[in-house]
CSV table of C-alpha atoms and ligand atoms in Angstrom, one decimal:
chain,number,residue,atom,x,y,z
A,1,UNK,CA,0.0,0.0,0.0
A,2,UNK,CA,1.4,3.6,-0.4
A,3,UNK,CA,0.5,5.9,2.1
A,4,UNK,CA,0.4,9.7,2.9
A,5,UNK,CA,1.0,10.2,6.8
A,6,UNK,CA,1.0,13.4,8.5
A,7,UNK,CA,1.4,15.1,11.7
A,8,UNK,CA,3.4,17.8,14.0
A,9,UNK,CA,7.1,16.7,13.4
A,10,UNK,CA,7.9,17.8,16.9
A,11,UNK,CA,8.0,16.3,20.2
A,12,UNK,CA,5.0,15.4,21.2
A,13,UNK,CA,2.5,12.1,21.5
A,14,UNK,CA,0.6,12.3,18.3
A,15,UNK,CA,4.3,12.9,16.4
A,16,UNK,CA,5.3,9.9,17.7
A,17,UNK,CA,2.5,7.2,17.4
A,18,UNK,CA,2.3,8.7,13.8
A,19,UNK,CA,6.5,8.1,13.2
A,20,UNK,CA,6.3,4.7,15.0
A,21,UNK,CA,3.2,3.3,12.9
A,22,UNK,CA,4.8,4.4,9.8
A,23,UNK,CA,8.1,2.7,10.3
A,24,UNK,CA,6.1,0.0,11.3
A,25,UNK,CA,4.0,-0.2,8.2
A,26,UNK,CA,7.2,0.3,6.2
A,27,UNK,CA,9.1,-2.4,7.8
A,28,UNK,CA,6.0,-4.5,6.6
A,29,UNK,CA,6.4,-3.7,2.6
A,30,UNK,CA,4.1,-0.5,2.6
A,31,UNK,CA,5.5,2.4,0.6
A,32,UNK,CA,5.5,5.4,3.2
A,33,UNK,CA,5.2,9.2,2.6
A,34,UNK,CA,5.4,11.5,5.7
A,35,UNK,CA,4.2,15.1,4.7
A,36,UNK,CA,4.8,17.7,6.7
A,37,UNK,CA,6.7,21.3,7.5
A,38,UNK,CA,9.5,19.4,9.2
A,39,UNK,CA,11.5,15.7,9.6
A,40,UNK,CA,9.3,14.1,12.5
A,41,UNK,CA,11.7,13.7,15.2
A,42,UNK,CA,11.7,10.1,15.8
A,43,UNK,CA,12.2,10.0,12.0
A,44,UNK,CA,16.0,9.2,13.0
A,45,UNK,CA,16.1,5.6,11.4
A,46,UNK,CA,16.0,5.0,7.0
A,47,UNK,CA,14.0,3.1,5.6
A,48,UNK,CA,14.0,2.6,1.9
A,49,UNK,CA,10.1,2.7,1.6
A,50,UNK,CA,10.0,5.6,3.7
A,51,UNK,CA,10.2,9.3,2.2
A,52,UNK,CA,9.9,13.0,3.4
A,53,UNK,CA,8.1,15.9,1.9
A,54,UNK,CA,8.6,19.1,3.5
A,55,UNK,CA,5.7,21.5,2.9
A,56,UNK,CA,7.1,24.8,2.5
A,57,UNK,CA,4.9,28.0,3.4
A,58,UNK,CA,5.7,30.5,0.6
A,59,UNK,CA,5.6,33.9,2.5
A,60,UNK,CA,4.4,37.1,1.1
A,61,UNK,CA,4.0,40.4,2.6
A,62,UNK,CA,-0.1,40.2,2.8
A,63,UNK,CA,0.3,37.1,4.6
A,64,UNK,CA,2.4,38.7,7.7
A,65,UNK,CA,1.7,37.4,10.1
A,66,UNK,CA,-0.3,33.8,9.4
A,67,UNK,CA,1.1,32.5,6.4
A,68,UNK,CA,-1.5,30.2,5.2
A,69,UNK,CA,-0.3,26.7,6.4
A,70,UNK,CA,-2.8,24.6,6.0
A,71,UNK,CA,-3.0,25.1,2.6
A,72,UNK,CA,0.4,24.7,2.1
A,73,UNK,CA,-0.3,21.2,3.4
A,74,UNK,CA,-3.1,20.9,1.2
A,75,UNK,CA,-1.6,21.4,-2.3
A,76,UNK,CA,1.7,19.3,-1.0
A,77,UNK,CA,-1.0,16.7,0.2
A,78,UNK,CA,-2.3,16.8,-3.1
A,79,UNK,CA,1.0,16.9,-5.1
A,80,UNK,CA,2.1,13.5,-3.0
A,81,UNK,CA,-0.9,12.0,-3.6
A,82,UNK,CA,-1.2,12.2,-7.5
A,83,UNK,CA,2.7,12.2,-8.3
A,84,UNK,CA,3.5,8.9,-5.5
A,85,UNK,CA,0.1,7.0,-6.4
A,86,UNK,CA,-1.0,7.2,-2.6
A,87,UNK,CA,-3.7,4.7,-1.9
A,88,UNK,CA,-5.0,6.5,1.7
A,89,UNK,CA,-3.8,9.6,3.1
A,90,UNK,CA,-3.9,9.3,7.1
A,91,UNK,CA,-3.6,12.2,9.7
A,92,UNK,CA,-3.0,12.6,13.2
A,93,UNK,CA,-4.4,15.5,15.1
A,94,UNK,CA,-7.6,16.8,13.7
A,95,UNK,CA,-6.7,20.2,13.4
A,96,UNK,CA,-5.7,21.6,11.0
A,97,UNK,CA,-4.4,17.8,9.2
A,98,UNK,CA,-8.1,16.8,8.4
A,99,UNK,CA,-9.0,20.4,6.8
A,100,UNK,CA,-5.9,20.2,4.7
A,101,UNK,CA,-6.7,16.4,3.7
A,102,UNK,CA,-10.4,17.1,2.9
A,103,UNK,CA,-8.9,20.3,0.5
A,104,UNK,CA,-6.5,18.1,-0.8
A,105,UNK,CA,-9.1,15.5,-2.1
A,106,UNK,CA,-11.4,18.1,-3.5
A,107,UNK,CA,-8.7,19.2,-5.4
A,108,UNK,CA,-8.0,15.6,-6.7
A,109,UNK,CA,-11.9,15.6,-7.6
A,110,UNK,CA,-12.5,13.5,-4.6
A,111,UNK,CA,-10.4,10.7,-5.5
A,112,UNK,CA,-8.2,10.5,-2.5
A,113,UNK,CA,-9.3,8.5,0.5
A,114,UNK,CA,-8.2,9.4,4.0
A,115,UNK,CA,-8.6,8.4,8.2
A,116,UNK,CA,-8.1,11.1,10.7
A,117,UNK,CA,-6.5,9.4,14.1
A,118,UNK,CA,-8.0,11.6,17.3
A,119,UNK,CA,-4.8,11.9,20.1
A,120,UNK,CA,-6.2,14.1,23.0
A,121,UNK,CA,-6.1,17.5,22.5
A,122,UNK,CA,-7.2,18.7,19.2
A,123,UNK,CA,-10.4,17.4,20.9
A,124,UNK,CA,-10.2,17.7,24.7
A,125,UNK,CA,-8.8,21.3,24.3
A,126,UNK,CA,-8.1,22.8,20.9
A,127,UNK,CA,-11.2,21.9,19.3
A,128,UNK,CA,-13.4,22.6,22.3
A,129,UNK,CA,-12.1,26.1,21.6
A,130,UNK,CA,-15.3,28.1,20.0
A,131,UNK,CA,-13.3,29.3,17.9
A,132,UNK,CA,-12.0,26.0,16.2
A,133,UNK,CA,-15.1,23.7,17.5
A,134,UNK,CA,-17.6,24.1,13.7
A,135,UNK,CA,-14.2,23.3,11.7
A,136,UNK,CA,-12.9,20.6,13.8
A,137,UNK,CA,-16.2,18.9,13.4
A,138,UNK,CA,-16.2,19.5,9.9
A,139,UNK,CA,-13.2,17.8,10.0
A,140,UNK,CA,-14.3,14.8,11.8
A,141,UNK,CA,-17.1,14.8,9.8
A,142,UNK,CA,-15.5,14.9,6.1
A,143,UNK,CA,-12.8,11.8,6.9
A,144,UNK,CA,-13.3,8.9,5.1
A,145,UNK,CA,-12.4,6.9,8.7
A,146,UNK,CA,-11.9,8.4,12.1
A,147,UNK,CA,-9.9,6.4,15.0
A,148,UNK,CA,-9.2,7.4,18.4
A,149,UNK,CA,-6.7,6.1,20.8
A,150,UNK,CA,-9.1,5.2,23.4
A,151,UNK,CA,-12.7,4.6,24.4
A,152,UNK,CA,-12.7,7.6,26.5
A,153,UNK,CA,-11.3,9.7,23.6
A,154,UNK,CA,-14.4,8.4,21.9
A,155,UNK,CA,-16.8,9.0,23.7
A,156,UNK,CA,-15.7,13.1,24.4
A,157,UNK,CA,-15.4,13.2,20.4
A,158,UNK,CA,-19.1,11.9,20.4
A,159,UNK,CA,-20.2,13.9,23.3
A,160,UNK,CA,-18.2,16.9,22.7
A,161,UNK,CA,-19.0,18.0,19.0
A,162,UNK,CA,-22.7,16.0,19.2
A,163,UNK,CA,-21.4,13.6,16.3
A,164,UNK,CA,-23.0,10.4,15.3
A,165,UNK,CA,-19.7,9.7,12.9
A,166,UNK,CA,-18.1,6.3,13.5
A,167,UNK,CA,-14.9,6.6,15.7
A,168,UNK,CA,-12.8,3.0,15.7
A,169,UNK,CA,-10.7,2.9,18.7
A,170,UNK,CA,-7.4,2.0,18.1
A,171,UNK,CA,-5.1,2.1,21.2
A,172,UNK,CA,-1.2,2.8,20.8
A,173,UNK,CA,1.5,0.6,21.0
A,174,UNK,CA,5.3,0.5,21.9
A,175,UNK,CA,7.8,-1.6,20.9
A,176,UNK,CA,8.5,-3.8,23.4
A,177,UNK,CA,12.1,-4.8,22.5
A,178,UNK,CA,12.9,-1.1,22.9
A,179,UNK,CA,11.3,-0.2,26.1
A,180,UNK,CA,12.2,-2.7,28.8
A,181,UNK,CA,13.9,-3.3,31.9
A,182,UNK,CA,17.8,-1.1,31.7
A,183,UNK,CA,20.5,-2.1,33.7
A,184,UNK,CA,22.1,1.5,32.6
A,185,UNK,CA,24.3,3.3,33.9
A,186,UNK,CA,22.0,6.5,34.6
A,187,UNK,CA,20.9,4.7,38.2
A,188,UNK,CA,24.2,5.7,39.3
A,189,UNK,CA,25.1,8.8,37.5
A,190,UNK,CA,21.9,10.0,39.4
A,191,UNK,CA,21.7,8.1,42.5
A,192,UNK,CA,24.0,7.2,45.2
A,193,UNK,CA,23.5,3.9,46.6
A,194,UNK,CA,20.6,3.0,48.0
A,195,UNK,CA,18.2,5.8,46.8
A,196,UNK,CA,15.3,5.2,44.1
A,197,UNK,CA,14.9,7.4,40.9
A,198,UNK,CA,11.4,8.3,39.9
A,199,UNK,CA,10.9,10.0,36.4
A,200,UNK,CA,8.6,12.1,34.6
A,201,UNK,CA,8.1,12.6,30.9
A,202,UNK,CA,6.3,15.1,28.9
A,203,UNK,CA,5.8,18.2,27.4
A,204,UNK,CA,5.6,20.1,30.4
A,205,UNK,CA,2.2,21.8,29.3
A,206,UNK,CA,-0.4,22.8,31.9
A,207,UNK,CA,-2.2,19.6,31.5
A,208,UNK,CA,0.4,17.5,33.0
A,209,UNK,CA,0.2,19.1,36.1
A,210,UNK,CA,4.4,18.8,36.4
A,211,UNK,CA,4.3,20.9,40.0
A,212,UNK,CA,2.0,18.0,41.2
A,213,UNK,CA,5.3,15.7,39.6
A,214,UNK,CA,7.2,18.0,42.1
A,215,UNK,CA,5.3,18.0,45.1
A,216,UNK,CA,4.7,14.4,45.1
A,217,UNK,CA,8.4,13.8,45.0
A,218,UNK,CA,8.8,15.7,47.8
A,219,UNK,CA,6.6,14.0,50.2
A,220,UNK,CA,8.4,10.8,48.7
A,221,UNK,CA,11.5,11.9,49.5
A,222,UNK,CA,11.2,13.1,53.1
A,223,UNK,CA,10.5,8.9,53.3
A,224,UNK,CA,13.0,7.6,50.7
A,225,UNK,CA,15.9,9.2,50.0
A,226,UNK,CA,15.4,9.6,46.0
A,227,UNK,CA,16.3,11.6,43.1
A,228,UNK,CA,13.7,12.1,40.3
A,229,UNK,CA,14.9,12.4,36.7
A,230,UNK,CA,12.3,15.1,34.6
A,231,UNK,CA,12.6,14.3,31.0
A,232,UNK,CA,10.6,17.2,28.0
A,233,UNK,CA,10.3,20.7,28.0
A,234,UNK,CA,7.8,22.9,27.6
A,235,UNK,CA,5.7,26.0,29.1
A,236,UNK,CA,5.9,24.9,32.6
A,237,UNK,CA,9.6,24.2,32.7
A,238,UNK,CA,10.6,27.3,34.5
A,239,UNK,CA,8.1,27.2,36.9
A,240,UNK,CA,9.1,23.8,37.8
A,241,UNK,CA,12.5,25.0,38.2
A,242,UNK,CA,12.1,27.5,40.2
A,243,UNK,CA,9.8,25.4,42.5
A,244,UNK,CA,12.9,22.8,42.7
A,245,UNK,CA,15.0,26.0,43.9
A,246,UNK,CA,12.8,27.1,46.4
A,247,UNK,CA,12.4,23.8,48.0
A,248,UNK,CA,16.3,23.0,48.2
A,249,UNK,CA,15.2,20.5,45.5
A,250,UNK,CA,18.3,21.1,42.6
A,251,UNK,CA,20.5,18.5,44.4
A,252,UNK,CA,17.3,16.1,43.9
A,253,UNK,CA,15.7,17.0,40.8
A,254,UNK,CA,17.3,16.5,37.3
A,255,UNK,CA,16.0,18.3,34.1
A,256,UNK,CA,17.1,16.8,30.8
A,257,UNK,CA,15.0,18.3,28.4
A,258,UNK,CA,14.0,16.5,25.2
A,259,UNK,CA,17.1,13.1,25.4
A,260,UNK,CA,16.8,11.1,22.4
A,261,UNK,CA,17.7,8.1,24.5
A,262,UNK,CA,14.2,7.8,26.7
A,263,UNK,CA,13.9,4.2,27.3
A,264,UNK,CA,17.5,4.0,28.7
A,265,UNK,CA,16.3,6.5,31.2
A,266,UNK,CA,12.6,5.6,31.9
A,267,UNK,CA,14.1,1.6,32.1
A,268,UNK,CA,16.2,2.3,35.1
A,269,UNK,CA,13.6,4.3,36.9
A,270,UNK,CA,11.9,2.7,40.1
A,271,UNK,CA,8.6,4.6,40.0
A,272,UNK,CA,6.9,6.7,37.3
A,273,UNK,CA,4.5,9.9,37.5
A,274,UNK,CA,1.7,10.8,35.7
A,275,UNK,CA,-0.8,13.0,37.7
A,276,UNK,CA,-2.2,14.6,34.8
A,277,UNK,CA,-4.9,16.4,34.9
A,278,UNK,CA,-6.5,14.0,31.9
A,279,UNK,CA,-4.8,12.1,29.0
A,280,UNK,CA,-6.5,10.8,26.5
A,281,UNK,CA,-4.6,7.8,26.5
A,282,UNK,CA,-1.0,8.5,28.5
A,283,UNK,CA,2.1,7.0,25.8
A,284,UNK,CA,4.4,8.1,28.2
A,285,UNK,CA,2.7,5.5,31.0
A,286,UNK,CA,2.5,3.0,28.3
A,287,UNK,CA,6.2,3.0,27.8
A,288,UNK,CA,7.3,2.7,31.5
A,289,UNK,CA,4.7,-0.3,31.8
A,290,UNK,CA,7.0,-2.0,29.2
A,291,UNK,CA,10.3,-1.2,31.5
A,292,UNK,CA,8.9,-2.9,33.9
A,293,UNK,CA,7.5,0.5,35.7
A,294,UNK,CA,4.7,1.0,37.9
A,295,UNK,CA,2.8,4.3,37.1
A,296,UNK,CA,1.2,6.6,39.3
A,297,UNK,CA,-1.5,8.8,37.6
A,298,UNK,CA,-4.7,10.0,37.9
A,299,UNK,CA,-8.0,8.2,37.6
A,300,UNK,CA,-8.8,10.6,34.5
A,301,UNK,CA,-9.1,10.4,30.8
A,302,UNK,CA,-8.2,7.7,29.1
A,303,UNK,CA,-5.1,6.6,31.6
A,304,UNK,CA,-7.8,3.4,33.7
A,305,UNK,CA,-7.5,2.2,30.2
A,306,UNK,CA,-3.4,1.5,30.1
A,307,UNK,CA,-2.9,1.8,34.1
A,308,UNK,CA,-5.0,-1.2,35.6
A,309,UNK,CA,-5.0,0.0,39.3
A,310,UNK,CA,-3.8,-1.6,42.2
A,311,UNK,CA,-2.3,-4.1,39.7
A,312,UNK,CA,0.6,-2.0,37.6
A,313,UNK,CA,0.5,1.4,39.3
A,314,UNK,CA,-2.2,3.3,41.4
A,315,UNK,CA,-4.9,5.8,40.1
A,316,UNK,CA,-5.7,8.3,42.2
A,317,UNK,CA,-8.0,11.7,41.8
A,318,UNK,CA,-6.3,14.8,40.1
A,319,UNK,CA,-4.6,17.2,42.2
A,320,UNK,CA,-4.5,14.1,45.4
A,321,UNK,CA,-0.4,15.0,46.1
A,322,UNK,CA,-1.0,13.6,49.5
A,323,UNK,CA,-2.7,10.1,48.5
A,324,UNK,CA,0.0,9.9,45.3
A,325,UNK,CA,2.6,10.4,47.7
A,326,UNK,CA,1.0,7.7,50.1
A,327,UNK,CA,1.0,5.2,46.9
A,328,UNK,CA,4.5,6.1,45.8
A,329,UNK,CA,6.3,5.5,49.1
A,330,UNK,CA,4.2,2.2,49.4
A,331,UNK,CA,5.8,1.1,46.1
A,332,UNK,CA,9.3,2.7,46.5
A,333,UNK,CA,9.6,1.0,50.0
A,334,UNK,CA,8.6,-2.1,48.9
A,335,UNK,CA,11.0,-3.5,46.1
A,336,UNK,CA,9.1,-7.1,45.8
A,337,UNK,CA,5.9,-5.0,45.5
A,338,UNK,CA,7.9,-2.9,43.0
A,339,UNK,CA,9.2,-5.7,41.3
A,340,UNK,CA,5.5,-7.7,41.0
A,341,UNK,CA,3.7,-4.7,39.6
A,342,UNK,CA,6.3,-3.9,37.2
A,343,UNK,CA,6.1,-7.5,36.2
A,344,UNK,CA,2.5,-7.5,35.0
A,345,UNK,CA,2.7,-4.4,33.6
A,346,UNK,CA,5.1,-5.3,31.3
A,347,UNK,CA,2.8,-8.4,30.7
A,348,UNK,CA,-0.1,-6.6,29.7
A,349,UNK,CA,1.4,-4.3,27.8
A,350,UNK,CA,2.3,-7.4,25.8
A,351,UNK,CA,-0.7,-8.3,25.4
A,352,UNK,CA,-2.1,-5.7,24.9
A,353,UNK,CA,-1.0,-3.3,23.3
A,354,UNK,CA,2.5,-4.7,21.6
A,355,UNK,CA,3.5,-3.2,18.2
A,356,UNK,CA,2.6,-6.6,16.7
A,357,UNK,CA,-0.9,-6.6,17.7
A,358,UNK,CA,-1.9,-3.0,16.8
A,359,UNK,CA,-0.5,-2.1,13.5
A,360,UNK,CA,-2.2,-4.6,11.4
A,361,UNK,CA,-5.3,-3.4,13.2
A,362,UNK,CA,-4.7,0.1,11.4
A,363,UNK,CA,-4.0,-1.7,7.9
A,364,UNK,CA,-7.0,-3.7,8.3
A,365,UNK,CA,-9.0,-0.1,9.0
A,366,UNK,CA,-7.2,0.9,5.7
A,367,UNK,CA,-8.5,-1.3,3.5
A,368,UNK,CA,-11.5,-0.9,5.0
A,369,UNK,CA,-11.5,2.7,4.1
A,370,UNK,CA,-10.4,2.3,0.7
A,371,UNK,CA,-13.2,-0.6,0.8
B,1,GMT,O1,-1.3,17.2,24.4
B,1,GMT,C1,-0.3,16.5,24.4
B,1,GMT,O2,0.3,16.2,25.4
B,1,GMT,C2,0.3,16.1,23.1
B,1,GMT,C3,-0.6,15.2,22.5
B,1,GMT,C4,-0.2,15.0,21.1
B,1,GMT,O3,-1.1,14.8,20.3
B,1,GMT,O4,1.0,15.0,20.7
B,1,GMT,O5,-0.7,14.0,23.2
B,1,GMT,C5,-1.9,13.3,23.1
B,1,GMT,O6,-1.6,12.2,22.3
B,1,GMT,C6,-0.8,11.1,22.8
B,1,GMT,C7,-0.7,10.1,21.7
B,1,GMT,O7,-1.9,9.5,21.3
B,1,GMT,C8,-1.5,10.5,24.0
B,1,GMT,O8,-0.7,9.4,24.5
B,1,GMT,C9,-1.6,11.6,25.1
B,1,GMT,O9,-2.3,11.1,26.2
B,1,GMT,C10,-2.4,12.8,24.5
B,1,GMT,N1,-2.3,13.9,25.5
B,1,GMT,C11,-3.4,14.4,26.1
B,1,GMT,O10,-4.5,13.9,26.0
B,1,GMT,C12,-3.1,15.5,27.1
């Protein structure tokens, strides 16, 4: 199959489900064309089926200061599409992907087929916005196929924009050869003997609540000596900073900023935290359930459908410090509890929601589409 795959190139969940599930598909003997204004960032390994079109935003005085973008995307959309043969064209993040796509098949006279994949925000924030709510229905609307990554996503998309379009879940995946249990060396450029490491990842927006990352940790740490490794940036960056200076927390709290090598980092970890305010689905959890590393979160959004609780990590309500903190000592004090959660989470993550199991469900929604 040849397909047409965009999405934001930077850091970010959508970015990288869309990367992943195109290598994926390439490694499998489809043809892959990933179309967008930059190289996705986990674009870092060739493939011969896989090939990059940047769209470039031709500027022009009238246009200062919002040089049209999406239709940038559109006519390079369209010029991929006709000159490479695509068979499906599929987008992730609704806004403004599905617009360009639905321009971009007008343009071929309605030729081109394509699935919009629904991560989190473009519906739980950005297209709640008034001001983007009529389009991003539209959007929804106009796809040939719409997924999201969970049920709850879903059911908000339903809810939300008062749809009765057909949404196919399809959860995300990690590749579990990748993530899993390190024996790296970061425990102990870190840690002194003796002391856990807890870890964070994200894009430090508001959603993530990453001073709730911080005040957890210090509860934990009056109990257990520990050291917590902060891995993103973002908006909420300096804030958490200067919270960690405040506290007499810089000896204690490490920010690495966006480190290509995650899994070493997230494998060594004792303990993860996620007390987000609500994920659609929670990638970052997924990934430390493959290492072998029991989550905290919250018992919001989409995360009680990748954190089982009480079984692989706890769930507790948003803004709780207190009762996380309560939950994270019981784990980091307890390395046979530790060790037995971060056992099954790596089991169900298996079986759940390995690479193996969910790509072929998005080639099967393919053909589907192109019916
Ligand atoms: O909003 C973000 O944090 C970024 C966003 C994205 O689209 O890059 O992440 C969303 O998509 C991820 C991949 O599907 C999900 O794992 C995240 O839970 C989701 N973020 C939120 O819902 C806040």
């Amino acid at each position: 199959m040849r397909i047409g795959v965009t999405c934001y190139p930077t850091f970010g969940g959508s970015g990288v489900v869309a990367t992943e599930l195109g290598l994926a598909l390439a490694r499998g003997g489809d043809d892959i064309h990933f179309i967008s204004y930059a190289m996705p960032s986990r674009l870092n390994a060739l493939h011969e089926r896989v090939r990059f079109h940047e769209v470039i935003v031709a500027n022009y005085p009238l246009f200062d200061p919002y040089p049209p973008y999406t239709l940038a995307l559109a006519t390079k959309m369209a010029e991929v599409a006709a000159y490479e043969k695509l068979d499906i064209l599929h987008v992730h993040y609704a806004i403004p992907h599905a617009i360009s796509a639905q321009l971009a098949k007008q343009i071929l006279g309605d030729q081109l087929k394509f699935v919009t994949t629904l991560h989190g925000t473009d519906i739980t924030l950005v297209g709640r916005d008034p001001s983007y709510l009529p389009i991003t229905k539209f959007g929804i609307e106009v796809s040939d196929g719409v997924t999201a990554v969970s049920h709850w996503l879903r059911d908000e998309t339903t809810k939300n924009f008062s749809t009765a379009k057909e949404i196919q879940v399809i959860p995300n995946f990690v590749d579990p050869q990748r993530f899993q249990r390190h024996k790296s060396s970061f425990c102990s450029m870190f840690t002194n003997a003796g002391e856990k490491m807890l870890c964070h990842v994200s894009n430090f927006r508001p959603v993530k609540r990453v001073l709730d990352v911080l005040e957890v940790f210090e509860r934990v740490n009056q109990r257990v000596p520990s050291r917590l490794i902060m891995i993103g940036d973002g908006p909420d960056r300096s804030r958490a900073e200067s919270f960690c200076r405040e506290h007499n927390l810089r000896d204690r709290v490490f920010f690495l900023g966006n480190v290509p090598n995650v899994e070493e980092i997230v494998g060594a970890s004792d303990l993860f935290l996620l007390p987000s305010e609500a994920e659609s689905f929670g990638m970052a959890a997924l990934e430390a359930l493959a290492s072998e590393v029991p989550v905290i979160g919250t018992s919001s959004g989409g995360l009680p459908e990748v954190v089982v609780d009480g079984e692989t990590g706890f769930l507790l309500p948003v803004g709780d410090v207190i009762a996380m903190a309560e939950r994270a000592i019981e784990i980091v004090s307890d390395e046979a509890l530790r060790r037995k959660m971060g056992a099954l989470g790596r089991q169900m993550v298996i079986e759940r929601f390995d690479e193996n199991r969910i790509v072929p469900q998005y080639r099967a929604f393919y053909e589907r589409v192109i019916g």
